[in-house]
């Protein structure tokens, strides 16, 4: 007899299981249909012995001190500030757009003040910033939008930026300085020994049992528990009663290459390079930048967006929000079941947001 069945062993499920067991002495069964813990943050060593992230590169970043301190219980951190280049007009330019981006793109020598004036001249103010296109064009104008955002957004989401919520591109700041970090958050890094090691430590408690390779529905008749915390797709939980929620998927294509002869011993200048206008893939990530591993080989991953496959990205647009609300109404009526995480809340959450929400759920609702 378990107190809790936790479905999904990603960040949402692991945080909930860990807190319930360690702080409230609850007996927890955590189940995942995959053959590993960690959800989309899972990392492992590939055949060449290089640490890779199985579901695309993950950089941890947060301004939430509580979240950061909580994770410190389970890992040390490797100091890493994520940097990205966008391949535009044959050049690798800094993204987020900053002073160097504009100067290098147009062959100018603007100062920060002059760049602010330039943005003021070219921006197209929108009375209401509603879409992902508005969010960029109202800050930096149409040309920069078309060169850096239009093509990549269309490839990644399969929709025009004008059909997506402003929150999608608002994730990326615009800077007039030379700061070329992708995130501005106070705490940034990757777990020193990897994400999987972090999750392993979270779940290593006598009160927690882990079951992998198992869809929870197949064993419901065989197990006894009092409450469920569900972190899988909410539409799947309700057997797609109102039809499937739209998700965007990604096909990850890995390649391992020798580093001999490569400048700086790496394939590309930064952890990630985006390709807004060239090729079918959206980004290429090189894991050594993230992990700091030294190895005579290097592994890269190319990301090809897909309509179907693993549900990675909830799509932030009006139609999907309306459909999600119908599922959320069903969820609110469920007794002894809680829904949490990127798939169960159908939100485009980063890791730190998932941890924050999971901690809140335990403290404010489950601990009562
Ligand atoms: P998940 O990690 O998706 O976990 C849900 C788990 O539930 C899965 O393991 C799944 O197998 C399991 N499950 C589903 N249905 C069932 C079932 N029926 N039975 C049993 N198990 C089931 N965030 C950042 O902060 N920084 C980044 O750099 C970053 N990069 C990202 C890159 C990509 C390509 C993607 C897709 C996401 C990225 N994220 C990043 C977001 C991050 O991955 C998520 O915020 C986080 O993984 C969400 O955790 P979760 O537990 O909600 O969901
Ligand atoms: N984006 C873009 N060009 C870039 C980087 C980002 O158009 O060079 C847009 C794109 O729509 C993307 C969104 O900004 O989906 C958010 O980017 P982020 O890097 O946060 O995406 P994620 O890491 O969540 O896939």
GROMACS .gro file of N, CA, C and O and ligand atoms in nm, residues 7-13 31-34 38-41 55-59 61 214-217 231-233 236 252 303 312-313 341-343 349-352 354, ligand 1:
model
  217
    7UNK      N    1   0.309   0.964  -1.119
    7UNK     CA    2   0.325   0.920  -1.258
    7UNK      C    3   0.421   1.015  -1.329
    7UNK      O    4   0.393   1.135  -1.343
    8UNK      N    5   0.536   0.963  -1.373
    8UNK     CA    6   0.636   1.043  -1.443
    8UNK      C    7   0.753   1.076  -1.351
    8UNK      O    8   0.732   1.130  -1.242
    9UNK      N    9   0.873   1.042  -1.396
    9UNK     CA   10   0.992   1.063  -1.312
    9UNK      C   11   1.081   1.175  -1.366
    9UNK      O   12   1.202   1.168  -1.363
   10UNK      N   13   1.016   1.280  -1.420
   10UNK     CA   14   1.091   1.400  -1.460
   10UNK      C   15   1.107   1.490  -1.338
   10UNK      O   16   1.087   1.447  -1.224
   11UNK      N   17   1.140   1.618  -1.362
   11UNK     CA   18   1.160   1.708  -1.249
   11UNK      C   19   1.035   1.716  -1.162
   11UNK      O   20   1.043   1.713  -1.038
   12UNK      N   21   0.917   1.728  -1.225
   12UNK     CA   22   0.794   1.743  -1.146
   12UNK      C   23   0.776   1.624  -1.053
   12UNK      O   24   0.759   1.639  -0.931
   13UNK      N   25   0.781   1.504  -1.110
   13UNK     CA   26   0.757   1.383  -1.031
   13UNK      C   27   0.865   1.361  -0.926
   13UNK      O   28   0.834   1.323  -0.812
   31UNK      N   29   0.646   0.604  -1.110
   31UNK     CA   30   0.646   0.517  -1.229
   31UNK      C   31   0.677   0.601  -1.353
   31UNK      O   32   0.624   0.711  -1.369
   32UNK      N   33   0.760   0.547  -1.441
   32UNK     CA   34   0.780   0.613  -1.571
   32UNK      C   35   0.775   0.509  -1.682
   32UNK      O   36   0.822   0.397  -1.666
   33UNK      N   37   0.718   0.549  -1.794
   33UNK     CA   38   0.709   0.452  -1.904
   33UNK      C   39   0.841   0.440  -1.979
   33UNK      O   40   0.862   0.343  -2.051
   34UNK      N   41   0.930   0.538  -1.959
   34UNK     CA   42   1.061   0.528  -2.023
   34UNK      C   43   1.152   0.435  -1.942
   34UNK      O   44   1.116   0.395  -1.831
   38UNK      N   45   1.436   1.099  -1.476
   38UNK     CA   46   1.487   1.229  -1.522
   38UNK      C   47   1.402   1.296  -1.630
   38UNK      O   48   1.427   1.412  -1.663
   39UNK      N   49   1.305   1.222  -1.687
   39UNK     CA   50   1.221   1.283  -1.791
   39UNK      C   51   1.306   1.341  -1.902
   39UNK      O   52   1.407   1.281  -1.942
   40UNK      N   53   1.270   1.457  -1.949
   40UNK     CA   54   1.340   1.518  -2.062
   40UNK      C   55   1.476   1.574  -2.024
   40UNK      O   56   1.550   1.622  -2.111
   41UNK      N   57   1.510   1.571  -1.896
   41UNK     CA   58   1.640   1.623  -1.853
   41UNK      C   59   1.744   1.512  -1.842
   41UNK      O   60   1.858   1.537  -1.799
   55UNK      N   61   1.747   1.435  -2.461
   55UNK     CA   62   1.633   1.508  -2.519
   55UNK      C   63   1.669   1.655  -2.543
   55UNK      O   64   1.590   1.745  -2.513
   56UNK      N   65   1.787   1.678  -2.595
   56UNK     CA   66   1.827   1.816  -2.624
   56UNK      C   67   1.897   1.878  -2.505
   56UNK      O   68   1.876   1.837  -2.391
   57UNK      N   69   1.980   1.979  -2.532
   57UNK     CA   70   2.066   2.035  -2.428
   57UNK      C   71   1.987   2.111  -2.323
   57UNK      O   72   1.895   2.185  -2.356
   58UNK      N   73   2.023   2.093  -2.197
   58UNK     CA   74   1.952   2.159  -2.087
   58UNK      C   75   2.048   2.242  -2.001
   58UNK      O   76   2.141   2.187  -1.943
   59UNK      N   77   2.022   2.371  -1.994
   59UNK     CA   78   2.097   2.460  -1.906
   59UNK      C   79   2.004   2.504  -1.795
   59UNK      O   80   1.894   2.554  -1.823
   61UNK      N   81   1.875   2.756  -1.519
   61UNK     CA   82   1.886   2.899  -1.488
   61UNK      C   83   1.765   2.943  -1.409
   61UNK      O   84   1.652   2.901  -1.438
  214UNK      N   85   0.719   0.126  -1.758
  214UNK     CA   86   0.581   0.090  -1.724
  214UNK      C   87   0.487   0.208  -1.745
  214UNK      O   88   0.504   0.313  -1.683
  215UNK      N   89   0.389   0.188  -1.831
  215UNK     CA   90   0.281   0.287  -1.841
  215UNK      C   91   0.192   0.264  -1.719
  215UNK      O   92   0.147   0.151  -1.697
  216UNK      N   93   0.167   0.368  -1.643
  216UNK     CA   94   0.098   0.348  -1.515
  216UNK      C   95  -0.037   0.279  -1.533
  216UNK      O   96  -0.083   0.205  -1.446
  217UNK      N   97  -0.100   0.301  -1.652
  217UNK     CA   98  -0.234   0.245  -1.671
  217UNK      C   99  -0.232   0.093  -1.672
  217UNK      O  100  -0.329   0.029  -1.635
  231UNK      N  101   0.206   1.361  -1.379
  231UNK     CA  102   0.289   1.460  -1.451
  231UNK      C  103   0.296   1.431  -1.601
  231UNK      O  104   0.375   1.490  -1.672
  232UNK      N  105   0.215   1.337  -1.649
  232UNK     CA  106   0.211   1.307  -1.793
  232UNK      C  107   0.116   1.404  -1.864
  232UNK      O  108   0.064   1.498  -1.804
  233UNK      N  109   0.091   1.379  -1.993
  233UNK     CA  110   0.002   1.468  -2.069
  233UNK      C  111  -0.142   1.462  -2.017
  233UNK      O  112  -0.200   1.355  -2.005
  236UNK      N  113  -0.401   1.286  -2.235
  236UNK     CA  114  -0.391   1.140  -2.231
  236UNK      C  115  -0.463   1.085  -2.106
  236UNK      O  116  -0.533   0.985  -2.112
  252UNK      N  117   1.597   1.422  -3.274
  252UNK     CA  118   1.735   1.456  -3.239
  252UNK      C  119   1.830   1.366  -3.318
  252UNK      O  120   1.821   1.243  -3.307
  303UNK      N  121   1.871   1.942  -3.425
  303UNK     CA  122   1.730   1.932  -3.385
  303UNK      C  123   1.638   1.959  -3.504
  303UNK      O  124   1.640   2.069  -3.559
  312UNK      N  125   0.699   1.723  -2.671
  312UNK     CA  126   0.796   1.807  -2.599
  312UNK      C  127   0.744   1.947  -2.567
  312UNK      O  128   0.764   1.998  -2.459
  313UNK      N  129   0.680   2.009  -2.667
  313UNK     CA  130   0.644   2.150  -2.650
  313UNK      C  131   0.493   2.172  -2.654
  313UNK      O  132   0.432   2.157  -2.761
  341UNK      N  133   0.340   1.994  -1.381
  341UNK     CA  134   0.450   1.976  -1.477
  341UNK      C  135   0.414   2.030  -1.615
  341UNK      O  136   0.304   2.078  -1.639
  342UNK      N  137   0.511   2.021  -1.704
  342UNK     CA  138   0.498   2.080  -1.837
  342UNK      C  139   0.383   2.018  -1.916
  342UNK      O  140   0.311   2.087  -1.987
  343UNK      N  141   0.366   1.888  -1.903
  343UNK     CA  142   0.263   1.819  -1.981
  343UNK      C  143   0.128   1.821  -1.912
  343UNK      O  144   0.024   1.837  -1.974
  349UNK      N  145   0.698   2.544  -1.945
  349UNK     CA  146   0.781   2.572  -1.828
  349UNK      C  147   0.928   2.538  -1.851
  349UNK      O  148   0.959   2.436  -1.913
  350UNK      N  149   1.015   2.618  -1.792
  350UNK     CA  150   1.155   2.579  -1.779
  350UNK      C  151   1.168   2.489  -1.656
  350UNK      O  152   1.078   2.481  -1.573
  351UNK      N  153   1.289   2.431  -1.641
  351UNK     CA  154   1.310   2.339  -1.528
  351UNK      C  155   1.282   2.405  -1.394
  351UNK      O  156   1.219   2.347  -1.306
  352UNK      N  157   1.332   2.527  -1.376
  352UNK     CA  158   1.319   2.591  -1.244
  352UNK      C  159   1.172   2.619  -1.211
  352UNK      O  160   1.130   2.610  -1.096
  354UNK      N  161   0.922   2.433  -1.306
  354UNK     CA  162   0.862   2.305  -1.268
  354UNK      C  163   0.898   2.273  -1.122
  354UNK      O  164   0.812   2.231  -1.043
  369LIG     P1  165   0.899   1.557  -1.828
  369LIG     O1  166   1.047   1.577  -1.808
  369LIG     O2  167   0.845   1.553  -1.964
  369LIG     O3  168   0.855   1.429  -1.744
  369LIG     C1  169   0.730   1.367  -1.761
  369LIG     C2  170   0.753   1.217  -1.753
  369LIG     O4  171   0.624   1.152  -1.749
  369LIG     C3  172   0.827   1.160  -1.871
  369LIG     O5  173   0.947   1.097  -1.830
  369LIG     C4  174   0.727   1.061  -1.932
  369LIG     O6  175   0.790   0.943  -1.984
  369LIG     C5  176   0.638   1.027  -1.813
  369LIG     N1  177   0.507   0.978  -1.853
  369LIG     C6  178   0.418   1.037  -1.937
  369LIG     N2  179   0.309   0.961  -1.949
  369LIG     C7  180   0.328   0.851  -1.871
  369LIG     C8  181   0.252   0.734  -1.845
  369LIG     N3  182   0.132   0.713  -1.902
  369LIG     N4  183   0.301   0.641  -1.759
  369LIG     C9  184   0.424   0.658  -1.702
  369LIG     N5  185   0.501   0.766  -1.726
  369LIG    C10  186   0.455   0.861  -1.809
  369LIG     N6  187   1.435   2.391  -1.945
  369LIG    C11  188   1.531   2.468  -1.891
  369LIG     O7  189   1.513   2.521  -1.779
  369LIG     N7  190   1.651   2.489  -1.956
  369LIG    C12  191   1.678   2.433  -2.077
  369LIG     O8  192   1.788   2.452  -2.133
  369LIG    C13  193   1.577   2.353  -2.139
  369LIG     N8  194   1.597   2.298  -2.260
  369LIG    C14  195   1.498   2.220  -2.316
  369LIG    C15  196   1.522   2.164  -2.442
  369LIG    C16  197   1.425   2.085  -2.499
  369LIG    C17  198   1.450   2.025  -2.637
  369LIG    C18  199   1.302   2.060  -2.433
  369LIG    C19  200   1.196   1.974  -2.496
  369LIG    C20  201   1.278   2.117  -2.309
  369LIG    C21  202   1.376   2.198  -2.248
  369LIG     N9  203   1.356   2.253  -2.122
  369LIG    C22  204   1.454   2.333  -2.067
  369LIG    C23  205   1.233   2.228  -2.044
  369LIG    C24  206   1.249   2.108  -1.948
  369LIG     O9  207   1.281   1.992  -2.022
  369LIG    C25  208   1.117   2.090  -1.873
  369LIG    O10  209   1.083   2.205  -1.801
  369LIG    C26  210   1.118   1.973  -1.773
  369LIG    O11  211   1.182   1.860  -1.823
  369LIG    C27  212   0.974   1.940  -1.738
  369LIG    O12  213   0.970   1.839  -1.639
  369LIG     P2  214   0.837   1.756  -1.618
  369LIG    O13  215   0.863   1.664  -1.506
  369LIG    O14  216   0.721   1.848  -1.611
  369LIG    O15  217   0.815   1.677  -1.755
   0.00000   0.00000   0.00000
